[in-house]
Tab-separated table of C-alpha atoms in Angstrom:
chain	number	residue	atom	x	y	z
A	1	UNK	CA	-95.034	-82.758	25.960
A	2	UNK	CA	-91.243	-83.083	26.153
A	3	UNK	CA	-89.127	-79.921	25.246
A	4	UNK	CA	-86.456	-80.435	22.560
A	5	UNK	CA	-82.823	-80.154	23.501
A	6	UNK	CA	-80.905	-76.966	22.600
A	7	UNK	CA	-78.675	-78.974	20.310
A	8	UNK	CA	-81.703	-80.042	18.388
A	9	UNK	CA	-82.936	-76.480	18.023
A	10	UNK	CA	-79.695	-75.232	16.304
A	11	UNK	CA	-79.213	-76.342	12.728
A	12	UNK	CA	-75.945	-77.705	11.573
A	13	UNK	CA	-73.787	-74.855	10.226
A	14	UNK	CA	-71.364	-76.896	8.091
A	15	UNK	CA	-73.144	-80.255	7.669
A	16	UNK	CA	-70.627	-82.028	9.873
A	17	UNK	CA	-71.007	-83.371	13.431
A	18	UNK	CA	-69.235	-81.617	16.296
A	19	UNK	CA	-68.631	-77.921	16.911
A	20	UNK	CA	-68.697	-75.544	13.968
A	21	UNK	CA	-65.515	-74.534	12.345
A	22	UNK	CA	-64.251	-70.984	12.688
A	23	UNK	CA	-65.305	-68.542	9.973
A	24	UNK	CA	-62.778	-66.904	7.713
A	25	UNK	CA	-61.798	-63.287	8.324
A	26	UNK	CA	-63.442	-62.057	5.118
A	27	UNK	CA	-66.768	-63.737	5.913
A	28	UNK	CA	-66.702	-62.497	9.519
A	29	UNK	CA	-66.065	-58.914	8.380
A	30	UNK	CA	-68.967	-59.108	5.893
A	31	UNK	CA	-71.363	-60.365	8.553
A	32	UNK	CA	-70.280	-57.631	10.985
A	33	UNK	CA	-70.780	-54.873	8.409
A	34	UNK	CA	-74.298	-56.070	7.602
A	35	UNK	CA	-75.276	-56.190	11.297
A	36	UNK	CA	-73.824	-52.703	12.047
A	37	UNK	CA	-75.459	-51.143	8.993
A	38	UNK	CA	-78.780	-52.521	10.104
A	39	UNK	CA	-78.301	-51.157	13.638
A	40	UNK	CA	-77.326	-47.654	12.398
A	41	UNK	CA	-80.185	-47.425	9.916
A	42	UNK	CA	-82.492	-44.353	10.200
A	43	UNK	CA	-85.388	-45.224	12.592
A	44	UNK	CA	-87.619	-42.547	10.979
A	45	UNK	CA	-87.457	-44.077	7.524
A	46	UNK	CA	-90.889	-45.049	6.079
A	47	UNK	CA	-92.046	-48.402	6.948
A	48	UNK	CA	-91.027	-50.914	4.504
A	49	UNK	CA	-93.232	-53.612	3.161
A	50	UNK	CA	-94.768	-55.611	5.846
A	51	UNK	CA	-92.588	-58.402	7.029
A	52	UNK	CA	-93.688	-61.867	6.204
A	53	UNK	CA	-95.470	-63.824	8.774
A	54	UNK	CA	-93.669	-64.252	11.990
A	55	UNK	CA	-91.428	-67.154	12.103
A	56	UNK	CA	-92.029	-69.762	14.491
A	57	UNK	CA	-90.449	-69.548	17.835
A	58	UNK	CA	-88.050	-72.292	16.904
A	59	UNK	CA	-86.643	-70.394	13.939
A	60	UNK	CA	-86.182	-67.272	16.057
A	61	UNK	CA	-84.350	-69.230	18.700
A	62	UNK	CA	-82.068	-70.708	16.087
A	63	UNK	CA	-81.287	-67.273	14.653
A	64	UNK	CA	-80.384	-65.850	18.062
A	65	UNK	CA	-78.121	-68.801	18.798
A	66	UNK	CA	-76.283	-68.231	15.519
A	67	UNK	CA	-75.653	-64.605	16.411
A	68	UNK	CA	-74.303	-65.548	19.845
A	69	UNK	CA	-72.077	-68.115	18.287
A	70	UNK	CA	-70.666	-65.597	15.853
A	71	UNK	CA	-69.940	-63.130	18.632
A	72	UNK	CA	-68.224	-65.764	20.739
A	73	UNK	CA	-65.617	-66.387	17.981
A	74	UNK	CA	-63.730	-64.130	15.668
A	75	UNK	CA	-66.778	-61.968	14.821
A	76	UNK	CA	-66.863	-60.067	18.127
A	77	UNK	CA	-63.385	-58.499	17.854
A	78	UNK	CA	-63.995	-57.526	14.237
A	79	UNK	CA	-67.339	-55.984	15.169
A	80	UNK	CA	-65.748	-53.915	17.921
A	81	UNK	CA	-63.010	-52.624	15.591
A	82	UNK	CA	-65.587	-51.725	12.911
A	83	UNK	CA	-67.798	-49.880	15.367
A	84	UNK	CA	-64.827	-47.915	16.780
A	85	UNK	CA	-63.670	-47.009	13.296
A	86	UNK	CA	-67.151	-45.928	12.215
A	87	UNK	CA	-68.405	-44.110	15.319
A	88	UNK	CA	-65.183	-42.647	16.823
A	89	UNK	CA	-64.601	-39.033	15.731
A	90	UNK	CA	-61.524	-38.237	13.782
A	91	UNK	CA	-58.745	-36.611	15.749
A	92	UNK	CA	-57.978	-33.087	14.570
A	93	UNK	CA	-54.983	-32.781	12.353
A	94	UNK	CA	-52.267	-30.708	13.973
A	95	UNK	CA	-51.270	-27.697	11.881
A	96	UNK	CA	-47.796	-27.793	10.405
A	97	UNK	CA	-45.179	-26.461	12.734
A	98	UNK	CA	-43.981	-23.056	11.757
A	99	UNK	CA	-40.211	-22.527	11.822
A	100	UNK	CA	-39.057	-20.320	14.626
A	101	UNK	CA	-37.833	-16.897	13.562
A	102	UNK	CA	-34.102	-16.670	13.364
A	103	UNK	CA	-32.645	-14.703	16.180
A	104	UNK	CA	-30.083	-12.152	15.114
A	105	UNK	CA	-26.931	-12.262	17.065
A	106	UNK	CA	-24.989	-9.236	18.027
A	107	UNK	CA	-22.157	-10.017	15.707
A	108	UNK	CA	-24.662	-10.289	12.786
A	109	UNK	CA	-25.975	-6.763	13.322
A	110	UNK	CA	-22.691	-4.930	13.166
A	111	UNK	CA	-19.143	-6.089	12.481
A	112	UNK	CA	-16.716	-5.778	15.341
A	113	UNK	CA	-14.817	-2.546	15.425
A	114	UNK	CA	-11.358	-2.952	13.980
A	115	UNK	CA	-8.678	-0.779	15.466
A	116	UNK	CA	-6.797	1.098	12.721
A	117	UNK	CA	-3.148	0.224	12.386
A	118	UNK	CA	-0.865	2.428	14.335
A	119	UNK	CA	1.622	4.454	12.387
A	120	UNK	CA	4.939	4.882	14.073
A	121	UNK	CA	6.913	7.891	12.981
A	122	UNK	CA	10.369	6.921	11.831
A	123	UNK	CA	13.088	7.903	14.220
A	124	UNK	CA	15.558	10.157	12.419
A	125	UNK	CA	18.944	8.623	12.257
A	126	UNK	CA	21.772	10.791	13.492
A	127	UNK	CA	23.765	12.278	10.676
A	128	UNK	CA	27.361	11.202	10.592
A	129	UNK	CA	29.816	13.966	11.316
A	130	UNK	CA	31.195	15.750	8.310
A	131	UNK	CA	34.563	14.431	7.324
A	132	UNK	CA	37.460	16.653	8.086
A	133	UNK	CA	39.090	17.645	4.825
A	134	UNK	CA	42.668	18.602	5.108
A	135	UNK	CA	44.312	20.660	2.404
A	136	UNK	CA	47.164	18.613	1.036
A	137	UNK	CA	50.511	20.288	0.942
A	138	UNK	CA	51.890	21.017	-2.505
A	139	UNK	CA	53.978	18.345	-4.074
A	140	UNK	CA	57.254	20.172	-3.654
A	141	UNK	CA	60.555	18.413	-3.574
A	142	UNK	CA	62.609	18.611	-0.369
A	143	UNK	CA	65.212	20.628	-2.274
A	144	UNK	CA	62.646	23.390	-3.014
A	145	UNK	CA	61.298	23.298	0.570
A	146	UNK	CA	64.827	23.796	1.900
A	147	UNK	CA	65.629	26.426	-0.727
A	148	UNK	CA	67.842	29.317	0.326
A	149	UNK	CA	66.122	32.419	-1.071
A	150	UNK	CA	69.356	34.386	-1.157
A	151	UNK	CA	71.281	31.706	-3.064
A	152	UNK	CA	68.649	29.957	-5.200
A	153	UNK	CA	68.455	30.587	-8.945
A	154	UNK	CA	65.451	32.584	-10.307
A	155	UNK	CA	63.788	29.460	-11.785
A	156	UNK	CA	63.632	27.785	-8.378
A	157	UNK	CA	62.324	30.951	-6.755
A	158	UNK	CA	59.507	31.303	-9.322
A	159	UNK	CA	58.620	27.571	-8.960
A	160	UNK	CA	58.338	27.872	-5.190
A	161	UNK	CA	56.297	31.094	-5.486
A	162	UNK	CA	53.863	29.413	-7.893
A	163	UNK	CA	53.421	26.523	-5.426
A	164	UNK	CA	52.577	28.977	-2.650
A	165	UNK	CA	50.093	30.669	-4.931
A	166	UNK	CA	48.499	27.332	-5.826
A	167	UNK	CA	47.816	26.585	-2.162
A	168	UNK	CA	46.436	30.126	-1.766
A	169	UNK	CA	49.374	31.294	0.333
A	170	UNK	CA	49.179	34.798	-1.138
A	171	UNK	CA	51.640	36.440	1.264
A	172	UNK	CA	54.314	33.752	0.877
A	173	UNK	CA	54.004	33.821	-2.908
A	174	UNK	CA	54.322	37.653	-3.024
A	175	UNK	CA	57.502	37.602	-0.908
A	176	UNK	CA	59.143	35.112	-3.254
A	177	UNK	CA	58.121	37.154	-6.344
A	178	UNK	CA	59.629	40.298	-4.855
A	179	UNK	CA	62.819	38.436	-3.870
A	180	UNK	CA	63.211	37.368	-7.500
A	181	UNK	CA	62.753	40.947	-8.818
A	182	UNK	CA	65.206	42.295	-6.240
A	183	UNK	CA	67.939	39.731	-6.885
A	184	UNK	CA	67.635	39.646	-10.677
A	185	UNK	CA	66.645	43.120	-11.883
A	186	UNK	CA	66.263	43.764	-15.640
A	187	UNK	CA	65.921	40.016	-16.289
A	188	UNK	CA	62.974	38.216	-17.854
A	189	UNK	CA	62.437	36.463	-14.489
A	190	UNK	CA	62.194	39.861	-12.806
A	191	UNK	CA	59.496	41.046	-15.299
A	192	UNK	CA	57.503	37.831	-14.798
A	193	UNK	CA	57.795	38.132	-11.019
A	194	UNK	CA	56.748	41.829	-11.150
A	195	UNK	CA	53.579	41.185	-13.221
A	196	UNK	CA	52.650	38.187	-11.011
A	197	UNK	CA	53.137	40.219	-7.817
A	198	UNK	CA	51.037	43.135	-9.223
A	199	UNK	CA	48.193	40.719	-10.100
A	200	UNK	CA	48.249	39.326	-6.525
A	201	UNK	CA	47.955	42.827	-5.081
A	202	UNK	CA	45.041	43.747	-7.393
A	203	UNK	CA	42.945	40.547	-7.193
A	204	UNK	CA	43.765	38.986	-3.801
A	205	UNK	CA	45.432	41.543	-1.515
A	206	UNK	CA	43.091	44.409	-2.464
A	207	UNK	CA	46.022	46.776	-3.008
A	208	UNK	CA	45.222	48.619	-6.254
A	209	UNK	CA	47.868	51.318	-5.693
A	210	UNK	CA	50.637	48.729	-5.154
A	211	UNK	CA	49.425	46.806	-8.197
A	212	UNK	CA	49.522	49.976	-10.377
A	213	UNK	CA	53.124	50.658	-9.309
A	214	UNK	CA	54.270	47.098	-10.084
A	215	UNK	CA	52.548	47.068	-13.516
A	216	UNK	CA	54.239	50.340	-14.539
A	217	UNK	CA	57.658	49.088	-13.388
A	218	UNK	CA	57.259	45.828	-15.378
A	219	UNK	CA	56.134	47.782	-18.473
A	220	UNK	CA	59.117	50.129	-18.181
A	221	UNK	CA	61.442	47.103	-18.070
A	222	UNK	CA	59.804	45.330	-21.088
A	223	UNK	CA	57.712	47.780	-23.174
A	224	UNK	CA	57.122	45.134	-25.878
A	225	UNK	CA	56.192	41.445	-25.882
A	226	UNK	CA	53.419	39.386	-24.237
A	227	UNK	CA	54.175	40.678	-20.739
A	228	UNK	CA	53.790	44.269	-21.984
A	229	UNK	CA	50.212	43.503	-23.120
A	230	UNK	CA	49.380	42.074	-19.707
A	231	UNK	CA	50.979	45.034	-17.933
A	232	UNK	CA	48.998	47.632	-19.986
A	233	UNK	CA	45.703	45.796	-19.259
A	234	UNK	CA	46.635	45.625	-15.562
A	235	UNK	CA	47.221	49.403	-15.498
A	236	UNK	CA	43.683	50.048	-16.874
A	237	UNK	CA	42.162	47.659	-14.300
A	238	UNK	CA	44.086	49.287	-11.440
A	239	UNK	CA	42.915	52.788	-12.501
A	240	UNK	CA	39.317	51.503	-12.557
A	241	UNK	CA	39.716	50.018	-9.057
A	242	UNK	CA	41.024	53.365	-7.834
A	243	UNK	CA	37.999	55.144	-9.358
A	244	UNK	CA	39.945	57.395	-11.769
A	245	UNK	CA	37.796	57.256	-14.932
A	246	UNK	CA	39.955	59.704	-16.934
A	247	UNK	CA	43.150	57.749	-16.236
A	248	UNK	CA	41.311	54.499	-17.055
A	249	UNK	CA	40.139	55.921	-20.420
A	250	UNK	CA	43.727	56.899	-21.330
A	251	UNK	CA	44.995	53.424	-20.370
A	252	UNK	CA	42.323	51.750	-22.533
A	253	UNK	CA	43.180	54.005	-25.511
A	254	UNK	CA	46.885	53.093	-25.139
A	255	UNK	CA	46.028	49.355	-24.861
A	256	UNK	CA	43.927	49.384	-28.075
A	257	UNK	CA	46.591	51.375	-29.918
A	258	UNK	CA	49.375	48.937	-28.993
A	259	UNK	CA	47.385	45.655	-29.043
A	260	UNK	CA	44.375	46.024	-31.421
A	261	UNK	CA	44.204	42.270	-32.146
A	262	UNK	CA	44.317	41.145	-28.518
A	263	UNK	CA	41.681	38.838	-27.087
A	264	UNK	CA	40.940	41.602	-24.561
A	265	UNK	CA	40.302	44.250	-27.277
A	266	UNK	CA	36.453	43.744	-27.387
A	267	UNK	CA	36.213	44.208	-23.619
A	268	UNK	CA	38.377	47.350	-23.853
A	269	UNK	CA	36.094	48.873	-26.525
A	270	UNK	CA	32.913	48.151	-24.505
A	271	UNK	CA	34.446	49.811	-21.478
A	272	UNK	CA	35.449	52.814	-23.631
A	273	UNK	CA	31.836	53.208	-24.756
A	274	UNK	CA	30.680	53.168	-21.142
A	275	UNK	CA	33.156	55.898	-20.200
A	276	UNK	CA	32.353	58.143	-23.200
A	277	UNK	CA	30.521	61.390	-22.260
């Protein structure tokens, strides 16, 4: 009995002569999933219903040829990818990377030391030298400066004496006052010069005895008038400077008797009260 050809054993897959057309991707994937699920099925599962009667050997051969054909085309790569995806274990997921701790730098721990500003003591400036003050000479006319004491009138002599007194030339002023009294005795100029000279001796030359003598001489020349009041007060002051309290008390009593309305009367009364026993 002649054996049939292999081409006669395989049924036509698409009803057309020639080689079968390639399956679509969706149909290939479905066929692969069904084959893999059947291969991975539990072998210990209870026996299902008894399979129908064995097919003939021709049908079995046709079925095997169909499987080989599927694997030779696009089914084999899809089957391999499905098996790898199903059987291969999942790779462990790497834990999230923790951020590294921030390293503290030296300048973050402590600020750099700042040097305090230096204080420079001020250098004292040298003091300028004190100006030299010269005492101006009195404004005296050349005629008075060149005055002849023995020939000059009393007015010029008193004017020059007052200028010497103003510039604190006590000795020069006293000599001119005495020259006036000597040249013009018993005159008003002589009384003025005598009282002025006595005051210089009492207040500036520290000569109380000479002052007392000049005051008494001026009072003897003019016992009345304004110069007499000044002479009586000068006598009381000279007695006080000499330390003769009794003579001072008599001079004060005479002053108040002759000049009760004088501006110096209150001072004379206070001094009298101090000297009273």
